CSV table of C-alpha atoms in Angstrom, one decimal:
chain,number,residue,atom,x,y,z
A,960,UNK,CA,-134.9,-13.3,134.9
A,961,UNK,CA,-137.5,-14.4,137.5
A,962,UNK,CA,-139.6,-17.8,137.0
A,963,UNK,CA,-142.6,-15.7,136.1
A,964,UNK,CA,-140.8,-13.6,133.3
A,965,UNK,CA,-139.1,-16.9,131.7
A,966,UNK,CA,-142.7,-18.4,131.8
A,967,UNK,CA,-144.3,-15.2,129.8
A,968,UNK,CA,-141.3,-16.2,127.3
A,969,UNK,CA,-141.7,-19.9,127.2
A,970,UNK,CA,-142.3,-21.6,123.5
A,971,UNK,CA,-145.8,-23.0,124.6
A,972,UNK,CA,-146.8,-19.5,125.9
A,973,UNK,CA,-144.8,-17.9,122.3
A,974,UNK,CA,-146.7,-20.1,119.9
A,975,UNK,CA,-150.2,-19.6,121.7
A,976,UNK,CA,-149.8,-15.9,121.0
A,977,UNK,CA,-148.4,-16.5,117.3
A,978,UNK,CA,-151.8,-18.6,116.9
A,979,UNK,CA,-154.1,-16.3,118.8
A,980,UNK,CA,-153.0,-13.0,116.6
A,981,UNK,CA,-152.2,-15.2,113.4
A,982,UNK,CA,-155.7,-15.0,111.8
A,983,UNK,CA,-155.8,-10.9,112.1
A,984,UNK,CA,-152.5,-10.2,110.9
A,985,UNK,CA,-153.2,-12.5,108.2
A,986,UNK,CA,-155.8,-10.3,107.0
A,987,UNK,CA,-154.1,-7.2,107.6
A,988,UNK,CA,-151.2,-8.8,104.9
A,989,UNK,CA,-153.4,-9.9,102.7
A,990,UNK,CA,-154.9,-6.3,102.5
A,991,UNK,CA,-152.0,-4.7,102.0
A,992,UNK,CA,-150.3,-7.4,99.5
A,993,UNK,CA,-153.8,-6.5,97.5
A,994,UNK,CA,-153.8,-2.5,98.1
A,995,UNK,CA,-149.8,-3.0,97.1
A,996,UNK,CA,-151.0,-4.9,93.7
A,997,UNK,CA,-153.5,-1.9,92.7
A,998,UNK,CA,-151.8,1.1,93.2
A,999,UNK,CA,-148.8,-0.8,91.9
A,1000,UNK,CA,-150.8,-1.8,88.2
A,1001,UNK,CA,-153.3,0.7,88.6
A,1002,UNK,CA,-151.9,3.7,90.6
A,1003,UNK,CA,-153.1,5.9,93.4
A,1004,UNK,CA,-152.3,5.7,97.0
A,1005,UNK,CA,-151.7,2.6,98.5
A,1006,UNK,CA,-152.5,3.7,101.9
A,1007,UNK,CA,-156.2,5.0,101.0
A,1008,UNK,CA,-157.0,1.9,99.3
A,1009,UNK,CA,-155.4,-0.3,102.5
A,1010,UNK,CA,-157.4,2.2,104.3
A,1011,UNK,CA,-160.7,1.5,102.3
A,1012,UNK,CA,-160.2,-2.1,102.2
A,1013,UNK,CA,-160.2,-2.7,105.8
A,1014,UNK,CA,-163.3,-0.5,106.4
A,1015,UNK,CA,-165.1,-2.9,104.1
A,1016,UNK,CA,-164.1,-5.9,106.6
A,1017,UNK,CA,-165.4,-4.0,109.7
A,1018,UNK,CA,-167.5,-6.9,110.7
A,1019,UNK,CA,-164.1,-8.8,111.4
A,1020,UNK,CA,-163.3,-7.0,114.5
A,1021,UNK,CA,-166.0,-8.0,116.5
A,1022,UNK,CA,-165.3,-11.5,115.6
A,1023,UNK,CA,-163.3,-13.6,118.2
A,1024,UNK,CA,-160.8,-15.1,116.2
A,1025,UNK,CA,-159.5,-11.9,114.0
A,1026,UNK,CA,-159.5,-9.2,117.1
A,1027,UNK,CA,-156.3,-9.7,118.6
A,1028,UNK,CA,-154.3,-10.0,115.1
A,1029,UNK,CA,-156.0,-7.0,113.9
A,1030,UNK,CA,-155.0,-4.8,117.5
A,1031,UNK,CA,-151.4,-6.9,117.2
A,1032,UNK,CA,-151.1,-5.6,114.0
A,1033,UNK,CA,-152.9,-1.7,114.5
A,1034,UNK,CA,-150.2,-1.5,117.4
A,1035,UNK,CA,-147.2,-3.6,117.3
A,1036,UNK,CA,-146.5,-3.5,113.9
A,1037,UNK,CA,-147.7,-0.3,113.8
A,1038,UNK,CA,-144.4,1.1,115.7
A,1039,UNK,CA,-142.3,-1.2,114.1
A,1040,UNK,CA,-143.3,0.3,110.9
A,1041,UNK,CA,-142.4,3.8,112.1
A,1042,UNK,CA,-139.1,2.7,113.9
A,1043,UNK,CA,-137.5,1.5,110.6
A,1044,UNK,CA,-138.0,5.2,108.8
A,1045,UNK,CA,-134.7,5.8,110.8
A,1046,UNK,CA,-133.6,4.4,107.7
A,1047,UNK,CA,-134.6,6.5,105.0
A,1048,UNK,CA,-132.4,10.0,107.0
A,1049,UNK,CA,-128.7,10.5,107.5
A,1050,UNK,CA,-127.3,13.6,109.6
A,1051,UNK,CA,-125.5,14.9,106.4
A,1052,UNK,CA,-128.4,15.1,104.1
A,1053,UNK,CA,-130.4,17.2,106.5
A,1054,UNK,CA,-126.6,19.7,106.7
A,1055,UNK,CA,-126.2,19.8,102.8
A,1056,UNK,CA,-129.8,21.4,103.0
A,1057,UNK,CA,-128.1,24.5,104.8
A,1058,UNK,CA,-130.0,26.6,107.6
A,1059,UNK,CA,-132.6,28.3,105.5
A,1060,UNK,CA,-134.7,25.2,104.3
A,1061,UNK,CA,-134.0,23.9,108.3
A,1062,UNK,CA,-135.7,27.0,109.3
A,1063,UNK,CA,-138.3,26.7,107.0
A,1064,UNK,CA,-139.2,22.7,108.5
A,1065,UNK,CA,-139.1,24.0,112.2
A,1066,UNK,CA,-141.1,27.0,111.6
A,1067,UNK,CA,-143.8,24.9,109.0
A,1068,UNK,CA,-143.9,22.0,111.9
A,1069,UNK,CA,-144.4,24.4,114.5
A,1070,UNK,CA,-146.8,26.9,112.7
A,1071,UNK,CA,-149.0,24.3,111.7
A,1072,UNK,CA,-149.2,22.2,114.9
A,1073,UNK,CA,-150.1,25.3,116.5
A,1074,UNK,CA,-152.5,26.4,113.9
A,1075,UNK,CA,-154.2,23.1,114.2
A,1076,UNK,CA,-154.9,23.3,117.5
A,1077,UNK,CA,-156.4,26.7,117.0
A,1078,UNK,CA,-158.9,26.0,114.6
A,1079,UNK,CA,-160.0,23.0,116.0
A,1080,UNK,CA,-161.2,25.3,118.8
A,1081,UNK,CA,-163.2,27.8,116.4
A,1082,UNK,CA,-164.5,24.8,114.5
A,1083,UNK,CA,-165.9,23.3,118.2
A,1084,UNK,CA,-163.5,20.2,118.0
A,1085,UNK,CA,-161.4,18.8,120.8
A,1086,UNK,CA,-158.1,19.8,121.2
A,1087,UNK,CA,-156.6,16.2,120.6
A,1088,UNK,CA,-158.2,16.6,116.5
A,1089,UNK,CA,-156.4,19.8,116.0
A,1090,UNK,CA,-153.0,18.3,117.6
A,1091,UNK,CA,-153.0,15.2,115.5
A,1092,UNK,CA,-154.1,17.0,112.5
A,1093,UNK,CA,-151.5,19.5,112.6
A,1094,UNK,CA,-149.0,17.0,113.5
A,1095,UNK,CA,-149.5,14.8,110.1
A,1096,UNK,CA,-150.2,17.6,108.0
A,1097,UNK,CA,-146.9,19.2,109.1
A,1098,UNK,CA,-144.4,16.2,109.2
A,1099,UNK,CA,-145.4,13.2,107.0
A,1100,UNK,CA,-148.7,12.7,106.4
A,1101,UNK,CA,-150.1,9.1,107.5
A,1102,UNK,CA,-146.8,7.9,108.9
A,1103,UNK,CA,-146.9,11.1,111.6
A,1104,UNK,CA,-150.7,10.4,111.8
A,1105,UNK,CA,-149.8,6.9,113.1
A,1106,UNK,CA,-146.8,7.9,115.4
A,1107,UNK,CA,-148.6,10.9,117.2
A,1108,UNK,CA,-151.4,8.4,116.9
A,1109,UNK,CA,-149.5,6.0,119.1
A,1110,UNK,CA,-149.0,8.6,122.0
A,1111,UNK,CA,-151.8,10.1,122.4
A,1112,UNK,CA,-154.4,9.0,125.3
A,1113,UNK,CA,-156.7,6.5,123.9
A,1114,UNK,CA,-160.5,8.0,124.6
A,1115,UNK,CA,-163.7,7.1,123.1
A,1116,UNK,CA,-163.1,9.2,119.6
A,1117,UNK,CA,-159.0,8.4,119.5
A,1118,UNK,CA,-159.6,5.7,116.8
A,1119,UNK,CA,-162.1,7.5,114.9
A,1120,UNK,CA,-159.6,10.8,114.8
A,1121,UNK,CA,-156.9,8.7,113.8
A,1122,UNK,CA,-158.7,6.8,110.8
A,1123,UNK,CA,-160.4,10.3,109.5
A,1124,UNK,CA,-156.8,12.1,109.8
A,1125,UNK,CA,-155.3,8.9,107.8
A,1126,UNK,CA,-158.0,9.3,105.1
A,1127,UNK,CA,-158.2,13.1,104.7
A,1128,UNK,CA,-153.9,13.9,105.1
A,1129,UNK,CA,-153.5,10.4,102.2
A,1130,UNK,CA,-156.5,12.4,100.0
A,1131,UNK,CA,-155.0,15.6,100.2
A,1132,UNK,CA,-151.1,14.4,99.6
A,1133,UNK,CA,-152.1,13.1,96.2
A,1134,UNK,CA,-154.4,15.7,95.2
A,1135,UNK,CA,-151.5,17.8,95.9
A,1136,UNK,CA,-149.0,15.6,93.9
A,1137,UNK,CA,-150.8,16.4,90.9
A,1138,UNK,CA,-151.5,20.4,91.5
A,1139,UNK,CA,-148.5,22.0,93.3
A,1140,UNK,CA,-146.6,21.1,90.5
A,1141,UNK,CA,-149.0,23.7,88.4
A,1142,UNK,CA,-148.5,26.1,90.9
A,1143,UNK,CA,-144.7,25.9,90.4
A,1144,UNK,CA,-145.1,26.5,86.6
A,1145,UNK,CA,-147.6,29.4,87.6
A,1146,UNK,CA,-145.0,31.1,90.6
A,1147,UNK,CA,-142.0,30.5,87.7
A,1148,UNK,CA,-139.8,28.8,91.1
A,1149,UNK,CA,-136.0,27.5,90.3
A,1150,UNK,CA,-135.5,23.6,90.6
A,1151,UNK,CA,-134.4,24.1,94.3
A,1152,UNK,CA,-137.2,26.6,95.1
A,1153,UNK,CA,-139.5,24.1,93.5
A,1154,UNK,CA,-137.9,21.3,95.2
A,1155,UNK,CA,-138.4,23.1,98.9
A,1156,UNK,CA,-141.6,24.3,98.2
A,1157,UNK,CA,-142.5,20.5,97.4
A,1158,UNK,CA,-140.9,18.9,99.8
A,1159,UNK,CA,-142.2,21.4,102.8
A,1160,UNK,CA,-145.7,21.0,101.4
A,1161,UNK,CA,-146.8,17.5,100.3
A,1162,UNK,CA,-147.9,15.6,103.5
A,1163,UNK,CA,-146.3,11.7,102.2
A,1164,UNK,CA,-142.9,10.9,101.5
A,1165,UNK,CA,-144.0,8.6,97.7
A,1166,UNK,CA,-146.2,12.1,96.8
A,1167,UNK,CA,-143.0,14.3,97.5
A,1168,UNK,CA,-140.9,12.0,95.4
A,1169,UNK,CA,-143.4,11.6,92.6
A,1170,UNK,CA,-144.2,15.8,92.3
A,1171,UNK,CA,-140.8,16.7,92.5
A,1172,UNK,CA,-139.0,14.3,89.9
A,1173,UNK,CA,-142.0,14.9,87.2
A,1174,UNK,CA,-140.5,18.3,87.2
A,1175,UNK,CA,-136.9,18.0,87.3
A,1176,UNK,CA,-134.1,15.8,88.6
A,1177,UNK,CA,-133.0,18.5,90.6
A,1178,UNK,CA,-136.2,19.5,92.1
A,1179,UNK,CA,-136.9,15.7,93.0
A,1180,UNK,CA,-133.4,15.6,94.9
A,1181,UNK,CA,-133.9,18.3,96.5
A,1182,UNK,CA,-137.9,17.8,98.0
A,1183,UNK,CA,-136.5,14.3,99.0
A,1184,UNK,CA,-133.9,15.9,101.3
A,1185,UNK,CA,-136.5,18.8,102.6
A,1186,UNK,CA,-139.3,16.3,102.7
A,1187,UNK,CA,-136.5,14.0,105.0
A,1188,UNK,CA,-136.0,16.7,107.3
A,1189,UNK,CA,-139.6,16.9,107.6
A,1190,UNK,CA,-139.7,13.0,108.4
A,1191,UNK,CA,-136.9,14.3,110.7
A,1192,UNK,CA,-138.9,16.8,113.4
A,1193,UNK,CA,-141.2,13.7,113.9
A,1194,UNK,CA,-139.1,12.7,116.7
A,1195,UNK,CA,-139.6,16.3,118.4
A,1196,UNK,CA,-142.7,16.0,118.0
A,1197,UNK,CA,-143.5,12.8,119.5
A,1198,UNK,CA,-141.2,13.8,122.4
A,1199,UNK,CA,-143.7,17.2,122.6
A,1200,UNK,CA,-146.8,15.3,122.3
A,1201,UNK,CA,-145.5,12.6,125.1
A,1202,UNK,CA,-144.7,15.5,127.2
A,1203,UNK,CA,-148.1,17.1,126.6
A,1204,UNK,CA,-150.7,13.9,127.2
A,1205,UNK,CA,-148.3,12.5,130.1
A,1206,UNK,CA,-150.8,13.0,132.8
A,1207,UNK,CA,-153.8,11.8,130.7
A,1208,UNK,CA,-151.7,8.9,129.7
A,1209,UNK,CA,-150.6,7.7,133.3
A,1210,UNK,CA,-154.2,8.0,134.0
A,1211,UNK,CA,-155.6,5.5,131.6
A,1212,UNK,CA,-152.7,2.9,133.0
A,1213,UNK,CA,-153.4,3.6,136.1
A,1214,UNK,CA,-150.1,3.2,138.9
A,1215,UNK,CA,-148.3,2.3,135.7
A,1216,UNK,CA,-145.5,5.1,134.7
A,1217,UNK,CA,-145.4,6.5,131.1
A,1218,UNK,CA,-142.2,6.1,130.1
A,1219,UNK,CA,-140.8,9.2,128.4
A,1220,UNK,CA,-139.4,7.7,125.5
A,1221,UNK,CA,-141.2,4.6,124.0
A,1222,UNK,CA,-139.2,2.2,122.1
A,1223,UNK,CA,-140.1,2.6,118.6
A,1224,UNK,CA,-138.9,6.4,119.3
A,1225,UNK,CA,-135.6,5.5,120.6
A,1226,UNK,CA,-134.9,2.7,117.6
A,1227,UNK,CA,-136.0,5.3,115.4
A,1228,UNK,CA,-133.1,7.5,116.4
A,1229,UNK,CA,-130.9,4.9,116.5
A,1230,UNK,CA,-130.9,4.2,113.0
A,1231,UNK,CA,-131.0,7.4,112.3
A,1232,UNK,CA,-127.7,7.9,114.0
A,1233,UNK,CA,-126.2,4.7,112.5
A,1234,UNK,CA,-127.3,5.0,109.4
A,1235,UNK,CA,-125.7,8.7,109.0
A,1236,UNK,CA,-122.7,6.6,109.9
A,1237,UNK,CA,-122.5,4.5,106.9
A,1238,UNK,CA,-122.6,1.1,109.2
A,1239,UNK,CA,-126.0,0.1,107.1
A,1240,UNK,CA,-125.1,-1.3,103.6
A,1241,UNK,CA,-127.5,-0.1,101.2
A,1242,UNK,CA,-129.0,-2.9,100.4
A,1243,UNK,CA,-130.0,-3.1,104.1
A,1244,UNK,CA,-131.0,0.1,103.8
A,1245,UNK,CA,-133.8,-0.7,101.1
A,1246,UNK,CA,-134.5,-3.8,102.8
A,1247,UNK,CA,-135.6,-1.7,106.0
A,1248,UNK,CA,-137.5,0.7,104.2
A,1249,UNK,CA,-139.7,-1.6,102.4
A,1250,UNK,CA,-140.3,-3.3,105.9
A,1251,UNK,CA,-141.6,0.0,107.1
A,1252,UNK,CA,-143.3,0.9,103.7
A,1253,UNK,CA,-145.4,-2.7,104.5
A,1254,UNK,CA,-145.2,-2.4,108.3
A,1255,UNK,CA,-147.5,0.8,107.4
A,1256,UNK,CA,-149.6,-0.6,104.9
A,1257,UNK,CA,-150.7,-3.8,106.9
A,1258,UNK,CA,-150.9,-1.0,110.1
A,1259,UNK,CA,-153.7,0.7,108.0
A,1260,UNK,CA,-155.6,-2.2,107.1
A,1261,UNK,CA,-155.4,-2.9,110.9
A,1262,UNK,CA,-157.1,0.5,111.8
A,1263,UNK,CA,-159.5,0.4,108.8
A,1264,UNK,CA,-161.0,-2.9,110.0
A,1265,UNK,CA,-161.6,-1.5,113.3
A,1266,UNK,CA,-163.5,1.6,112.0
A,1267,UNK,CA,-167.3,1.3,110.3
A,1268,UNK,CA,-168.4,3.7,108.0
A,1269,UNK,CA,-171.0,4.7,110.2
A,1270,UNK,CA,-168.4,5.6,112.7
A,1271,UNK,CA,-166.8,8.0,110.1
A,1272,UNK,CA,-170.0,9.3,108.6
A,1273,UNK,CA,-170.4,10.9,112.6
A,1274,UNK,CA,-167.2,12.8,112.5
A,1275,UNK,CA,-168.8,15.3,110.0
A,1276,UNK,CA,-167.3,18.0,107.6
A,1277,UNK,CA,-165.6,20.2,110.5
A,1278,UNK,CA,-162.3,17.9,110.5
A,1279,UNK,CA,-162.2,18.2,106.7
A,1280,UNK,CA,-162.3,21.7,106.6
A,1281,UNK,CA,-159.8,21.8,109.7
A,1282,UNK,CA,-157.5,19.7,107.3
A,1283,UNK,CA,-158.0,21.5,103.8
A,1284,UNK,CA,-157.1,25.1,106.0
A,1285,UNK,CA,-154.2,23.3,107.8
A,1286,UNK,CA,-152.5,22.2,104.4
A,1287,UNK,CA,-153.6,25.8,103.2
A,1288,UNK,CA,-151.8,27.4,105.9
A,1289,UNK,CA,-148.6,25.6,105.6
A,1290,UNK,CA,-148.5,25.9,101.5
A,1291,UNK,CA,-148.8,30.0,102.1
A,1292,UNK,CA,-146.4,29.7,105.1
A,1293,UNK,CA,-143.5,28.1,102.6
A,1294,UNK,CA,-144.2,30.3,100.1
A,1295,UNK,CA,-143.7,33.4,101.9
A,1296,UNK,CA,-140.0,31.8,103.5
A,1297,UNK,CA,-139.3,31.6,99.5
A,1298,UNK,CA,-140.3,34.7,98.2
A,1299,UNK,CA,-138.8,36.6,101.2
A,1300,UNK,CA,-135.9,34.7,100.6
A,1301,UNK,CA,-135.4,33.5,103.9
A,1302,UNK,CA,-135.1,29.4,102.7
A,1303,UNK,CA,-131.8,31.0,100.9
A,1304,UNK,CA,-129.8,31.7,104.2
């Protein structure tokens, strides 16, 4: 290690940073530890109301004192919140699910992505909306929202996509919590039909779990696993989207190379990998995942408090109805995979 890179490292140089960010993340936490308490006593989504909170404190980010926190924490933590859903998947879950529900995923992923990007066209929006829509419609909601997010060339509307994707994919997962259950009761599907059909569907991992165990223990079992495989794909996808906005990426930084695989991505595998190897004790295990689950929470706050409502109001009702015909398409998409009986392979 050179002189220069031990200097960047020194303790004096360490705490200056832990003192410059300290105000911002504080207020990210404190969001989230309030957001946490509401849905917690009062339920709904935890992520909206981290979301809504930090909209309300707009006015912080163009103070001094709370920017850098509030980046530190829209970024850093940010990945480090997506890293440690390695956790939550194991190798032999996704194999019990056999081939047919692993079709189902690839083809739901895929469809959906590319259906994105398509009607962002006929609705006049740019191509990165559709992409990033798609994406955390077709994988996980929020949580793929923010990793795509993270990838993605940062232009003038970048923040603004990623804030109205957030909101309208965390609206949508819960309204669908409550009605694809009805539509289960209505179709007349088995536990494990019911259980795919969630867990390909519902766009957040705590709506997946909540819809599928108010019908059955089986059918909440099974959505877990599907609605894991889903979490799965996101590393694909990242890889995809890296691969796609590569050029536009090494532009914004300049001589700087964009590294194919960014950290969070590989650590994300990793535990993946190790976990499926049974080297993580469970308690671990739950310790991680409610890391991540806060990691995200404060990560929202983060990106709330950088967006103004008058920002959002700008966006319009085109992205909503690119979202609401996105999670259309990819509830008729399952559904034909089990009526056809092709999740049954």
């Amino acid at each position: 290690m050179s002189s220069l890179e031990a200097s960047r490292f020194s303790p004096s140089r360490l705490m200056d940073a832990f003192q410059h960010r300290m105000p911002g993340v504080l207020i990210c936490i404190t969001i989230a530890l309030a957001t946490t308490f509401i849905a917690d006593h009062y339920g709904g989504p935890t992520l909206l109301y981290a979301l809504l909170f930090g909209m309300t404190l707009h006015f912080l980010s163009e103070e001094g004192r709370c920017l850098a926190g509030v980046e530190f924490s829209a970024r850093t933590i940010l990945r480090l919140g997506v890293a440690l859903l390695g956790v939550r998947i194991t190798i032999e879950e996704v194999a019990e699910l056999g081939i047919g529900p692993v079709l189902t995923v690839i083809c739901g992923v895929a469809f959906t992505i590319a259906f994105g990007a398509v009607m962002a066209r006929l609705l006049r929006l740019d191509r990165d909306m559709g992409l990033l829509t798609g994406g955390s419609v077709a994988i996980c909601g929020a949580s793929a929202a923010l990793a795509l997010s993270a990838v993605m060339p940062r232009n003038a509307t970048h923040e603004r996509n990623t804030i109205m994707t957030v909101a309208g994919v965390t609206t949508l997962s819960t309204l669908a919590m409550v009605t694809y259950p009805l539509i289960v009761g209505v179709l007349g599907l088995s536990d494990t039909e019911a259980g795919i059909f969630l867990g390909g569907t519902i766009h957040d991992v705590a709506q997946v779990v909540g819809a599928g165990y108010m019908i059955s223990q089986d059918t909440g079992d099974v959505s877990t696993f599907v609605k894991l495989l889903r979490v799965a794909m996101l590393v694909p996808a990242v890889m995809v989207f890296m691969f796609l906005f590569r050029r536009e990426r090494q532009e914004e930084g300049g001589d700087q190379k964009v590294p194919m695989l960014p950290s969070f991505l590989v650590a994300f595998v990793a535990l993946v990998i190790v976990n499926s190897l049974g080297w993580i004790p469970p308690v671990v295990v739950d310790g991680f995942t409610e890391m991540s689950r806060w990691c995200l929470v404060t990560a929202i706050a983060a990106l709330g408090i950088k967006t103004s409502f008058q920002k959002l109001a700008v966006v319009g009702w085109k992205p909503v109805i690119l979202m609401v015909a996105e999670t259309l398409f990819l509830l008729l998409l399952v559904l034909v995979f089990i009526q056809t009986g092709l999740v049954s392979l």
